[in-house]
PDB file of C-alpha atoms in Angstrom:
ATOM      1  CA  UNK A 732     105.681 141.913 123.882  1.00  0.00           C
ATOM      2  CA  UNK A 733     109.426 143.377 123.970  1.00  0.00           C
ATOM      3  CA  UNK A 734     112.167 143.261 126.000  1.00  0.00           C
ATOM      4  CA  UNK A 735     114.060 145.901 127.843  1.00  0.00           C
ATOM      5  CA  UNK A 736     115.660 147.455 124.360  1.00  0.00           C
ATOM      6  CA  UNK A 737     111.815 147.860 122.864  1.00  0.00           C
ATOM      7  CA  UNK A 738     111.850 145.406 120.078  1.00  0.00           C
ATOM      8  CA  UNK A 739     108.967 143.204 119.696  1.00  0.00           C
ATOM      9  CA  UNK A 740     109.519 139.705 119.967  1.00  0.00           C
ATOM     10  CA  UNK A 741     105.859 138.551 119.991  1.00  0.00           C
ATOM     11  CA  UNK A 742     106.046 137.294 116.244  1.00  0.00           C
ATOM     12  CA  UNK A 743     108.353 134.666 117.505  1.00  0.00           C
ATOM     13  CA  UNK A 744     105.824 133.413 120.395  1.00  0.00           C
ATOM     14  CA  UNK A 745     104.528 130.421 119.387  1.00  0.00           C
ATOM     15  CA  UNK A 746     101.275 129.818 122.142  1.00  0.00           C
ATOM     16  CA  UNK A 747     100.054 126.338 119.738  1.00  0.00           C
ATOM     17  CA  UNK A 748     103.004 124.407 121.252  1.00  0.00           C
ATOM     18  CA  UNK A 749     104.527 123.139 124.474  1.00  0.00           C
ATOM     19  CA  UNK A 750     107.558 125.419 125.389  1.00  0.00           C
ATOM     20  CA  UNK A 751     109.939 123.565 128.018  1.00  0.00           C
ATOM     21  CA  UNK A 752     110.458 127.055 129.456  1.00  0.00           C
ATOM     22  CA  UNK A 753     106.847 127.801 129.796  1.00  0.00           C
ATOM     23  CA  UNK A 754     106.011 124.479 131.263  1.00  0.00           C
ATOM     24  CA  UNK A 755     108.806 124.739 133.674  1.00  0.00           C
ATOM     25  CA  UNK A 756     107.064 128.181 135.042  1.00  0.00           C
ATOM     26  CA  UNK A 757     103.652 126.518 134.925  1.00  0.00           C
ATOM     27  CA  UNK A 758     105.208 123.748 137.461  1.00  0.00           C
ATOM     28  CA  UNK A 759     106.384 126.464 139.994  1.00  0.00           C
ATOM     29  CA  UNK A 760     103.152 128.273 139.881  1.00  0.00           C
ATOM     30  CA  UNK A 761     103.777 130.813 137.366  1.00  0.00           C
ATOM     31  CA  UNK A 762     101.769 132.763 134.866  1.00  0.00           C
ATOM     32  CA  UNK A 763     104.146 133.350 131.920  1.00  0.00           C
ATOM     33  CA  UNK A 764     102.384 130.239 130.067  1.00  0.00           C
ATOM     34  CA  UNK A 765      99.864 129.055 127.790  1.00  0.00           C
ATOM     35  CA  UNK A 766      97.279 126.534 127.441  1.00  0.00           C
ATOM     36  CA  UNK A 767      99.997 124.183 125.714  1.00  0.00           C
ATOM     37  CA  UNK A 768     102.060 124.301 127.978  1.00  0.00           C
ATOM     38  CA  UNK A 769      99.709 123.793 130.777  1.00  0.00           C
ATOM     39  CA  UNK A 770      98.033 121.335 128.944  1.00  0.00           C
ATOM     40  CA  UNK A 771     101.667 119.829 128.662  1.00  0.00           C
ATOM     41  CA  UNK A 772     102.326 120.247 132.123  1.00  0.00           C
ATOM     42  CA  UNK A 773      99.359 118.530 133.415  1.00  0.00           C
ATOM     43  CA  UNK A 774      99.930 115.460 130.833  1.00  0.00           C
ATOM     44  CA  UNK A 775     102.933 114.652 132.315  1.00  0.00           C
ATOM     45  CA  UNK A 776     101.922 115.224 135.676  1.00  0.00           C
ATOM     46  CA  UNK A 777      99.591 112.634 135.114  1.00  0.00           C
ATOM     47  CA  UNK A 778     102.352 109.947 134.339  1.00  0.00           C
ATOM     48  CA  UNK A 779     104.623 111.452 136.930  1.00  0.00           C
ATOM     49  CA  UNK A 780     102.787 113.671 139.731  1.00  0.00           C
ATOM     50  CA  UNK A 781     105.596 114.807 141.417  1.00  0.00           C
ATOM     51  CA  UNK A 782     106.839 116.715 138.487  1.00  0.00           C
ATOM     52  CA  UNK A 783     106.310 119.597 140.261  1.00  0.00           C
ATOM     53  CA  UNK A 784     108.338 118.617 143.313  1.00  0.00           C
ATOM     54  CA  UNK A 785     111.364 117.700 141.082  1.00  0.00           C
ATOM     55  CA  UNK A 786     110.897 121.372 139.259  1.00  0.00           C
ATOM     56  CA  UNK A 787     111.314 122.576 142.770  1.00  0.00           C
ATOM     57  CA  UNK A 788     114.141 120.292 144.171  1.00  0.00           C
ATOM     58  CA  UNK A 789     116.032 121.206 140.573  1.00  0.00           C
ATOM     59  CA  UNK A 790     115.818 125.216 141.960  1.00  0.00           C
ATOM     60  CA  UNK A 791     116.978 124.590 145.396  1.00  0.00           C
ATOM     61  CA  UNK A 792     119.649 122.972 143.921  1.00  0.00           C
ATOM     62  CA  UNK A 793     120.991 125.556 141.508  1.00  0.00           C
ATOM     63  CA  UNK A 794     120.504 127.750 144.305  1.00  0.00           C
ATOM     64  CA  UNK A 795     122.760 125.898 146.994  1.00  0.00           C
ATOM     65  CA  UNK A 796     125.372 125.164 143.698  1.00  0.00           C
ATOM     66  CA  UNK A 797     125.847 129.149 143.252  1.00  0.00           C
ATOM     67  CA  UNK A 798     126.005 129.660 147.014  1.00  0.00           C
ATOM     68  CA  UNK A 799     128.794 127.430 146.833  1.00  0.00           C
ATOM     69  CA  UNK A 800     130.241 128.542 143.955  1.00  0.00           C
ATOM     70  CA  UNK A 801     130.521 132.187 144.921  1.00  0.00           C
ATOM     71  CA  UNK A 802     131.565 131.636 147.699  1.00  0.00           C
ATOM     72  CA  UNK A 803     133.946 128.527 148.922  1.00  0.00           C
ATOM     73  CA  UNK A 804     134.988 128.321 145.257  1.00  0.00           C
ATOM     74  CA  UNK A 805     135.119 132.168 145.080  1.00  0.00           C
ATOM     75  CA  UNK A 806     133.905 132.154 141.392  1.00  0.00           C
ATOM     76  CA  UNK A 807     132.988 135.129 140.033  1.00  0.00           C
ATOM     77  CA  UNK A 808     131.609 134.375 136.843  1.00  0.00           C
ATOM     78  CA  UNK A 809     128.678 132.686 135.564  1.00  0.00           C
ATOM     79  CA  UNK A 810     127.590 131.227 131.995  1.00  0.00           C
ATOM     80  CA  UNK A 811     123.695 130.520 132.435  1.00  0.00           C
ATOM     81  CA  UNK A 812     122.621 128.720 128.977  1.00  0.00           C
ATOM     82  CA  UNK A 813     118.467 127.571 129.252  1.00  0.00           C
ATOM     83  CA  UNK A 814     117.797 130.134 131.753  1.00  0.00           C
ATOM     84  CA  UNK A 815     114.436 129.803 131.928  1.00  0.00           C
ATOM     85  CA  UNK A 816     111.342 132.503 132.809  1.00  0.00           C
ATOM     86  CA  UNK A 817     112.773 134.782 135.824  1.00  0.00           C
ATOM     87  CA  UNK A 818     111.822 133.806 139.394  1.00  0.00           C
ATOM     88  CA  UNK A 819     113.008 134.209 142.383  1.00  0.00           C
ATOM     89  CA  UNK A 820     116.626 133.475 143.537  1.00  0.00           C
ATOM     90  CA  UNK A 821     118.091 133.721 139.928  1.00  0.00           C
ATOM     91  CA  UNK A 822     121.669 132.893 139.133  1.00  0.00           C
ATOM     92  CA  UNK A 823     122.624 136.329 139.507  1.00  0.00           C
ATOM     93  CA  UNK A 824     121.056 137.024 142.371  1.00  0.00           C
ATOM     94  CA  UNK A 825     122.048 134.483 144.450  1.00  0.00           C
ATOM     95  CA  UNK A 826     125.440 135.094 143.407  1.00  0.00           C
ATOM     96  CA  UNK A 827     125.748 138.852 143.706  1.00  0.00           C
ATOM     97  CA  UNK A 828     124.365 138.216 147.297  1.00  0.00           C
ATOM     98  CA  UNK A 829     127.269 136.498 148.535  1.00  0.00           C
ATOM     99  CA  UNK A 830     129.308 138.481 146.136  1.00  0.00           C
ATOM    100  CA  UNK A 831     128.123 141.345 144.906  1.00  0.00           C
ATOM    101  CA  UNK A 832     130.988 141.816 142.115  1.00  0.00           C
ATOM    102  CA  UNK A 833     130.242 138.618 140.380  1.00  0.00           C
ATOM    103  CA  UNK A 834     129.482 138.919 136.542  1.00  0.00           C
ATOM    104  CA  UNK A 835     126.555 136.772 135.348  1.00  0.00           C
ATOM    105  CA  UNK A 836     125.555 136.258 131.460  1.00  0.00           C
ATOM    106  CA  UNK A 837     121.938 134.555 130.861  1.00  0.00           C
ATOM    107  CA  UNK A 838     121.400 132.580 127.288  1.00  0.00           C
ATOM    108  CA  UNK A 839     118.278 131.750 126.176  1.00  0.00           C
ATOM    109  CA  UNK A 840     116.204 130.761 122.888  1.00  0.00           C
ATOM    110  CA  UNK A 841     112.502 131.906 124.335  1.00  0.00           C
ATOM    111  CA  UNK A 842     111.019 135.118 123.421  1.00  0.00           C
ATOM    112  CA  UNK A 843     108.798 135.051 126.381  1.00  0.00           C
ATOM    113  CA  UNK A 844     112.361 134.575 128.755  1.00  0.00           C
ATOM    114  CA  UNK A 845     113.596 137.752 126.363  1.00  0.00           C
ATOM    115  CA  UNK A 846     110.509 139.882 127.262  1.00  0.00           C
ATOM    116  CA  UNK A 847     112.026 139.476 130.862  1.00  0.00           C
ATOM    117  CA  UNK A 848     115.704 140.274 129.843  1.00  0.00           C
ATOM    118  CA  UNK A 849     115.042 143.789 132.490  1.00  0.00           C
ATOM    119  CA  UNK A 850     114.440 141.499 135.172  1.00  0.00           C
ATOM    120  CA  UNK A 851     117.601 139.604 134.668  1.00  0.00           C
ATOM    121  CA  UNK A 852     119.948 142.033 133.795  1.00  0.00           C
ATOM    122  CA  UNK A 853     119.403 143.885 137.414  1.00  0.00           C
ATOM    123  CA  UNK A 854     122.579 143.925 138.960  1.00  0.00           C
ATOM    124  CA  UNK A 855     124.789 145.428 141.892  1.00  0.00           C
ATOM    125  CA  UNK A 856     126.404 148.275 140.932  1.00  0.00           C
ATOM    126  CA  UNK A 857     129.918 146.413 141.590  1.00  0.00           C
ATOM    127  CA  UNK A 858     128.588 143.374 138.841  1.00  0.00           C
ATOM    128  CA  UNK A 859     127.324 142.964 135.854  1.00  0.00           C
ATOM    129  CA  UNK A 860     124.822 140.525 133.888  1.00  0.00           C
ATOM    130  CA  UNK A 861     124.179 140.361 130.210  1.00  0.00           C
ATOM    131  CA  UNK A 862     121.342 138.691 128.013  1.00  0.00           C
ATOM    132  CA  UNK A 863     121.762 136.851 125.008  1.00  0.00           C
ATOM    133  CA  UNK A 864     119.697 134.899 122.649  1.00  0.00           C
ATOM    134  CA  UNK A 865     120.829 131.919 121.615  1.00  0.00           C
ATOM    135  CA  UNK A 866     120.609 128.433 121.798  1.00  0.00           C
ATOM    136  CA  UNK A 867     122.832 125.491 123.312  1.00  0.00           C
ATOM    137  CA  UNK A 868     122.791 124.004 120.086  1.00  0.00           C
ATOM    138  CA  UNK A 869     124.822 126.589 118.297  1.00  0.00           C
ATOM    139  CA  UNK A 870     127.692 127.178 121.260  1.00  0.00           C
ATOM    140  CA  UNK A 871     129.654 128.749 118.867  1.00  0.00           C
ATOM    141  CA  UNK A 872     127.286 131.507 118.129  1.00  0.00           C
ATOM    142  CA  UNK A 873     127.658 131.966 122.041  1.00  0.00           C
ATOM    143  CA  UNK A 874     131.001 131.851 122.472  1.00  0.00           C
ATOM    144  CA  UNK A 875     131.240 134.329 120.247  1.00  0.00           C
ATOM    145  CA  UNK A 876     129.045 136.477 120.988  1.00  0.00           C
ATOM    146  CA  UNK A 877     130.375 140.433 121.921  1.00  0.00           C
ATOM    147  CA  UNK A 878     128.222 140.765 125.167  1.00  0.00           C
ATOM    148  CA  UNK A 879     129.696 137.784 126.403  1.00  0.00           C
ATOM    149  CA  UNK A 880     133.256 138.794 125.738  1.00  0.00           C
ATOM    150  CA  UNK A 881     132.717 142.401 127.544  1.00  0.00           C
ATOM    151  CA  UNK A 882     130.822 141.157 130.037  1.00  0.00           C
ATOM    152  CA  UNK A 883     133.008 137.952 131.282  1.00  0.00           C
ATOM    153  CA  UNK A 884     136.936 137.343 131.024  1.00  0.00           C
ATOM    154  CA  UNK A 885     137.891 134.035 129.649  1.00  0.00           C
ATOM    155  CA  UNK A 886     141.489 134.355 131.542  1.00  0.00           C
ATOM    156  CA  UNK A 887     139.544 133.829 134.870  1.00  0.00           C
ATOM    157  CA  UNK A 888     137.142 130.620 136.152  1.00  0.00           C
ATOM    158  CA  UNK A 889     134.079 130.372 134.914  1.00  0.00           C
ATOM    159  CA  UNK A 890     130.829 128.729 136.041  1.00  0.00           C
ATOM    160  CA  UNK A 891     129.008 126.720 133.029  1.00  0.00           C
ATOM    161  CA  UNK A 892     125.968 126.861 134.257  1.00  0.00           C
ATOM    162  CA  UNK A 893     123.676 123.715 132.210  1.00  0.00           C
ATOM    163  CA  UNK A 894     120.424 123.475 134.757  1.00  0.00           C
ATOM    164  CA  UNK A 895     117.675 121.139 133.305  1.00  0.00           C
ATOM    165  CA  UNK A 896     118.436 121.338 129.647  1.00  0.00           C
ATOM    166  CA  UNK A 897     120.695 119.181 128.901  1.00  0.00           C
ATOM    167  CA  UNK A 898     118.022 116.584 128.446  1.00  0.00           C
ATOM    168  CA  UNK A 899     116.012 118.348 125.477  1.00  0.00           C
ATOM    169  CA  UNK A 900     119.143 117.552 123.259  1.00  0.00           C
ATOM    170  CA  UNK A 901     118.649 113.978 121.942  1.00  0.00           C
ATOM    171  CA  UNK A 902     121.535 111.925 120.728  1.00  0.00           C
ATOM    172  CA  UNK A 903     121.234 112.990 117.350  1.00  0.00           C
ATOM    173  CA  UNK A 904     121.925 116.915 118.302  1.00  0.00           C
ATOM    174  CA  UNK A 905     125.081 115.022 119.418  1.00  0.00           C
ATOM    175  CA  UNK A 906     124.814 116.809 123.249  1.00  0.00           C
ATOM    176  CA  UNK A 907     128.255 115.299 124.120  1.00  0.00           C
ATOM    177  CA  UNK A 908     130.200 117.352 121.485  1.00  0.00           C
ATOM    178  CA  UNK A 909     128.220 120.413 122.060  1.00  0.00           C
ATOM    179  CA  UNK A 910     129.260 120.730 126.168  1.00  0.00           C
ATOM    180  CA  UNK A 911     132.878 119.691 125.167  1.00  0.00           C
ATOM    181  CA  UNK A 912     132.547 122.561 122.955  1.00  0.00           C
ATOM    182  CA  UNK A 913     131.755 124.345 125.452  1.00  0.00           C
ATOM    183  CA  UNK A 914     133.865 123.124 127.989  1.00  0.00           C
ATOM    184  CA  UNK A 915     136.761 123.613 125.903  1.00  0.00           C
ATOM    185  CA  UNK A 916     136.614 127.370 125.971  1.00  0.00           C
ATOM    186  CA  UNK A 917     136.686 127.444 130.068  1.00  0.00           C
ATOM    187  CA  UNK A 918     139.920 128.268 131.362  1.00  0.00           C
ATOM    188  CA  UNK A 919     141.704 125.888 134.044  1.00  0.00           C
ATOM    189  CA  UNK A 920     139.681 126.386 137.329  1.00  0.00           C
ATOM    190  CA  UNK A 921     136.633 126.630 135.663  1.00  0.00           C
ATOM    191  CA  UNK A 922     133.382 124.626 136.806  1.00  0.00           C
ATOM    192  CA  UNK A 923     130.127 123.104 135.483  1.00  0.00           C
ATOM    193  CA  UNK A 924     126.987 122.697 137.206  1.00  0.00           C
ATOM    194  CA  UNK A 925     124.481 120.456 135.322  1.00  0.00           C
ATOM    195  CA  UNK A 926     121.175 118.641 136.180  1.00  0.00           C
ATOM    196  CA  UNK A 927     119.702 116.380 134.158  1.00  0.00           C
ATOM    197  CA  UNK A 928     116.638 114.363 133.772  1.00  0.00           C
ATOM    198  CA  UNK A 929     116.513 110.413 134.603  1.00  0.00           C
ATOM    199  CA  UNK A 930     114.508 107.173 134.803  1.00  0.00           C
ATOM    200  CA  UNK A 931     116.665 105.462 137.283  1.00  0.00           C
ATOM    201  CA  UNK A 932     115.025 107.070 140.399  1.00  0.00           C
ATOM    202  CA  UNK A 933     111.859 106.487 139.224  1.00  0.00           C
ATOM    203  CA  UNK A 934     109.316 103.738 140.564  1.00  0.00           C
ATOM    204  CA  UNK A 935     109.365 100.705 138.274  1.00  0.00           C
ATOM    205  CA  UNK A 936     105.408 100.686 137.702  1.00  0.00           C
ATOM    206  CA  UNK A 937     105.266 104.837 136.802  1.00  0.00           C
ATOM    207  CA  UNK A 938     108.519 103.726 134.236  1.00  0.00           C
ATOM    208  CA  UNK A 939     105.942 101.043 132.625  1.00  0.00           C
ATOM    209  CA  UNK A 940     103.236 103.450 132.782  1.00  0.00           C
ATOM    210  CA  UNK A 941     104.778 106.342 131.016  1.00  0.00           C
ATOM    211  CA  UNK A 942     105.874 104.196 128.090  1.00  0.00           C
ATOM    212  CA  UNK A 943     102.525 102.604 127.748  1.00  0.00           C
ATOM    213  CA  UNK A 944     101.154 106.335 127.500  1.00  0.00           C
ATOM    214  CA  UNK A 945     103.536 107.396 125.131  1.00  0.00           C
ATOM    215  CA  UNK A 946     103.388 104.228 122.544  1.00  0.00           C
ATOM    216  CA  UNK A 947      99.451 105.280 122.741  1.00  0.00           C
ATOM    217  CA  UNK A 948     100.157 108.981 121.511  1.00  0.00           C
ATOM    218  CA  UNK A 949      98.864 110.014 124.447  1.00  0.00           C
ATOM    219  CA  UNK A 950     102.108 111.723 126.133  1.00  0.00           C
ATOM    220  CA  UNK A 951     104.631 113.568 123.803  1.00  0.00           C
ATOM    221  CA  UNK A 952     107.850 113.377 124.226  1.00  0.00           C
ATOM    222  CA  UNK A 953     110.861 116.037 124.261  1.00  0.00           C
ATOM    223  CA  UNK A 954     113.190 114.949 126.409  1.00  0.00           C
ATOM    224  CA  UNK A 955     115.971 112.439 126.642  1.00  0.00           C
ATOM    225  CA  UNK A 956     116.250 111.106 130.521  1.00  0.00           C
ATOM    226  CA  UNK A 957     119.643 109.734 130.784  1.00  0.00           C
ATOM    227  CA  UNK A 958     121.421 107.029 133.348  1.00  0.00           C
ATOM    228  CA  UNK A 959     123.886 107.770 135.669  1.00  0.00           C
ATOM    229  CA  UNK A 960     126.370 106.372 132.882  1.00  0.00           C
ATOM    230  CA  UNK A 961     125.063 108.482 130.177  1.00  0.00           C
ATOM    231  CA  UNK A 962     125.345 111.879 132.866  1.00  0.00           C
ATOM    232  CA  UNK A 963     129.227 110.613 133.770  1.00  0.00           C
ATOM    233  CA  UNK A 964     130.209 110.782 130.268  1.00  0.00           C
ATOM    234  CA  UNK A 965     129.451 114.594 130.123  1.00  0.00           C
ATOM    235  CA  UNK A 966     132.172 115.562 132.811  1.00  0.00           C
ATOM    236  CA  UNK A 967     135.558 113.217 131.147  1.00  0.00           C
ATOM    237  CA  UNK A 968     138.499 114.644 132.014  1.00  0.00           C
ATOM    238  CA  UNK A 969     136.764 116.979 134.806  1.00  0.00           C
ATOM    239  CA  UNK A 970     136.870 116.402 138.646  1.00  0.00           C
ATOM    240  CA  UNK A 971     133.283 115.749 139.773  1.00  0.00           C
ATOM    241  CA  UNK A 972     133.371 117.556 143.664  1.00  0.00           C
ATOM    242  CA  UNK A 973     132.312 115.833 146.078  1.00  0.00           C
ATOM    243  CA  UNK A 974     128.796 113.668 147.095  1.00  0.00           C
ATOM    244  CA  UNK A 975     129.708 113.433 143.121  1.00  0.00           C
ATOM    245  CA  UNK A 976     126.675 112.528 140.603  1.00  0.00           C
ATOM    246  CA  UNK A 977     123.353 112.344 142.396  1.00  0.00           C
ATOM    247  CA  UNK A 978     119.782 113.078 142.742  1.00  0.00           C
ATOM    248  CA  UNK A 979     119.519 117.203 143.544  1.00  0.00           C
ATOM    249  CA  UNK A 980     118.343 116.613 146.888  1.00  0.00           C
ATOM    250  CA  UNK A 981     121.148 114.716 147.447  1.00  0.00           C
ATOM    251  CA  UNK A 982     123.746 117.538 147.130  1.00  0.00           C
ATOM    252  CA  UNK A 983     124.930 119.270 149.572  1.00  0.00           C
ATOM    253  CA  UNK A 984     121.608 119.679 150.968  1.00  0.00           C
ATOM    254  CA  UNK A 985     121.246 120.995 155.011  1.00  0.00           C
ATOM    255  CA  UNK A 986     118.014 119.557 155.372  1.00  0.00           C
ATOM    256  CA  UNK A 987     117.965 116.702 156.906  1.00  0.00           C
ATOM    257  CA  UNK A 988     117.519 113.074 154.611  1.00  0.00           C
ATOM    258  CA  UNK A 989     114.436 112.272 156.628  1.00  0.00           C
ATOM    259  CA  UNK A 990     113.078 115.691 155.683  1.00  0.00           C
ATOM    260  CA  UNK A 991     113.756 115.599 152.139  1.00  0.00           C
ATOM    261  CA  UNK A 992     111.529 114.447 149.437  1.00  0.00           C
ATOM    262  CA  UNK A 993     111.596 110.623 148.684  1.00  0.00           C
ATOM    263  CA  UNK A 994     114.199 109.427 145.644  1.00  0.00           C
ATOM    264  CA  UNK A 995     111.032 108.655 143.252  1.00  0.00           C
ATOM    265  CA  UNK A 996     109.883 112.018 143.398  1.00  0.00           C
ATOM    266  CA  UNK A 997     112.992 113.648 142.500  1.00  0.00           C
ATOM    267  CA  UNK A 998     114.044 112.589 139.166  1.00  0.00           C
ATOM    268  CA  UNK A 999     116.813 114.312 138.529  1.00  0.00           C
ATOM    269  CA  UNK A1000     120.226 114.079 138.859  1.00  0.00           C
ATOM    270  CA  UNK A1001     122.908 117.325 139.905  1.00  0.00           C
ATOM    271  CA  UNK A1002     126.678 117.366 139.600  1.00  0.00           C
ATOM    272  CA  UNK A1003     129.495 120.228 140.247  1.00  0.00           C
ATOM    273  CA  UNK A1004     132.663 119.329 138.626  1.00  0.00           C
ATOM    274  CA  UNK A1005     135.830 121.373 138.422  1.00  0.00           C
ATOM    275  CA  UNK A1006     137.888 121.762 135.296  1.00  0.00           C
ATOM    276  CA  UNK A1007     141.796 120.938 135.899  1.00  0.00           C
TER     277      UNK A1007
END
């Protein structure tokens, strides 16, 4: 496999193990993953069935974010860090669509999301988008990084982009310092767009029943749900926009409650917050 500049990244492709990324695509009906992942996938189904629902719900809502992003907050700049396999509506897309000038860099650690990289650096001639690999735990190597410097200007807002991957960090990658790090380098105006995994939406009994299948081995665990709480914390000293921290169906959403999917099948929390 390469990506768009020819090297060959399939050395790095690890198809033994469960790649978030991979599992992700498996839940929208992809075919960029392995048996792992699907084997992943369907394990956790299992303890939660509408995974899939909540991997869809997460999408509409980064989609309906950048919508409002480019265009009532008339940002023109996006930071997308865990980017994922390409589907449809990406960041940039959605963005260039209601503005076609915005500027859109991608970050991700996958090899498989790099052998895409062509896909996501497609742009409108008035734009621009820009790949790198790198991971959330290292911000400074993306902060840094020259494609990210020519590509978007720290003197103007910028969208942080953090869509479902927040939760992989566990406390002991110390997430909190790593987004202020982040954070920190946004000029005033900027904005952050986060969703994150949680347990308080989900029914009581599946709660019970996903710990008693994980103290039996039989569900592996790489993610960190957090509580409202625990989300709040990320966004001190920012000004959460209004309905503020809540499930992604929940935001800003046009369709109707009574149309939506139910609270327990939606386990995931979105927030847009504005930096001062």
């Amino acid at each position: 496999m390469a990506d768009g500049s020819g090297e060959d990244w399939s050395g790095r492709i690890d198809t033994t193990t469960a790649h978030p990324a991979r599992r992700y695509n498996y839940w929208l009906g992809g075919k960029d993953n392995f048996a792992a992942d699907r084997e992943s996938g369907e394990a956790i189904a299992r303890v939660y069935p509408a995974i899939r629902t909540t991997a869809l719900e997460n999408r509409y809502f980064l989609q309906r974010a950048v919508r409002f992003l480019a265009g009532e907050a008339n940002v023109r700049q996006f930071l997308d860090i865990g980017t994922g396999i390409p589907t449809a509506d990406n960041t940039h897309e959605v963005a260039q669509s209601v503005a076609p000038s915005s500027r859109i860099v991608y970050v991700d650690n996958d090899p498989i999301v790099l052998t895409h990289a062509r896909a996501l650096l497609t742009s409108t001639p008035e734009g621009a988008t820009a790949y790198i690999d790198a991971d959330l735990r290292d911000p400074r190597t993306i902060l840094d990084d020259e494609s990210l410097r020519k590509t978007l200007d720290f003197n103007q807002p910028v969208a942080l982009m953090l869509i479902a991957i927040v939760h992989f960090l566990f406390d002991e990658d110390k997430p909190y310092e790593l987004v202020k790090t982040l954070v920190d380098a946004l000029p005033s105006g900027s904005y952050v767009v986060m969703t994150h995994g949680t347990a308080d939406l989900n029914d009581p009994a599946a709660r019970e029943y996903a710990l008693r299948e994980i103290q039996a081995g039989r569900l592996k665990v790489d993610a960190r749900p957090r509580s409202h709480d625990e989300v709040a914390a990320f966004f001190t000293g920012l000004e959460v926009l209004e309905p503020g921290i809540v499930p992604v169906t929940a935001w800003r959403n046009p369709v109707p409650e009574a149309d939506r999917p139910p609270l327990v099948d939606t386990a995931m929390y979105g927030v847009v917050a504005r930096k001062p």
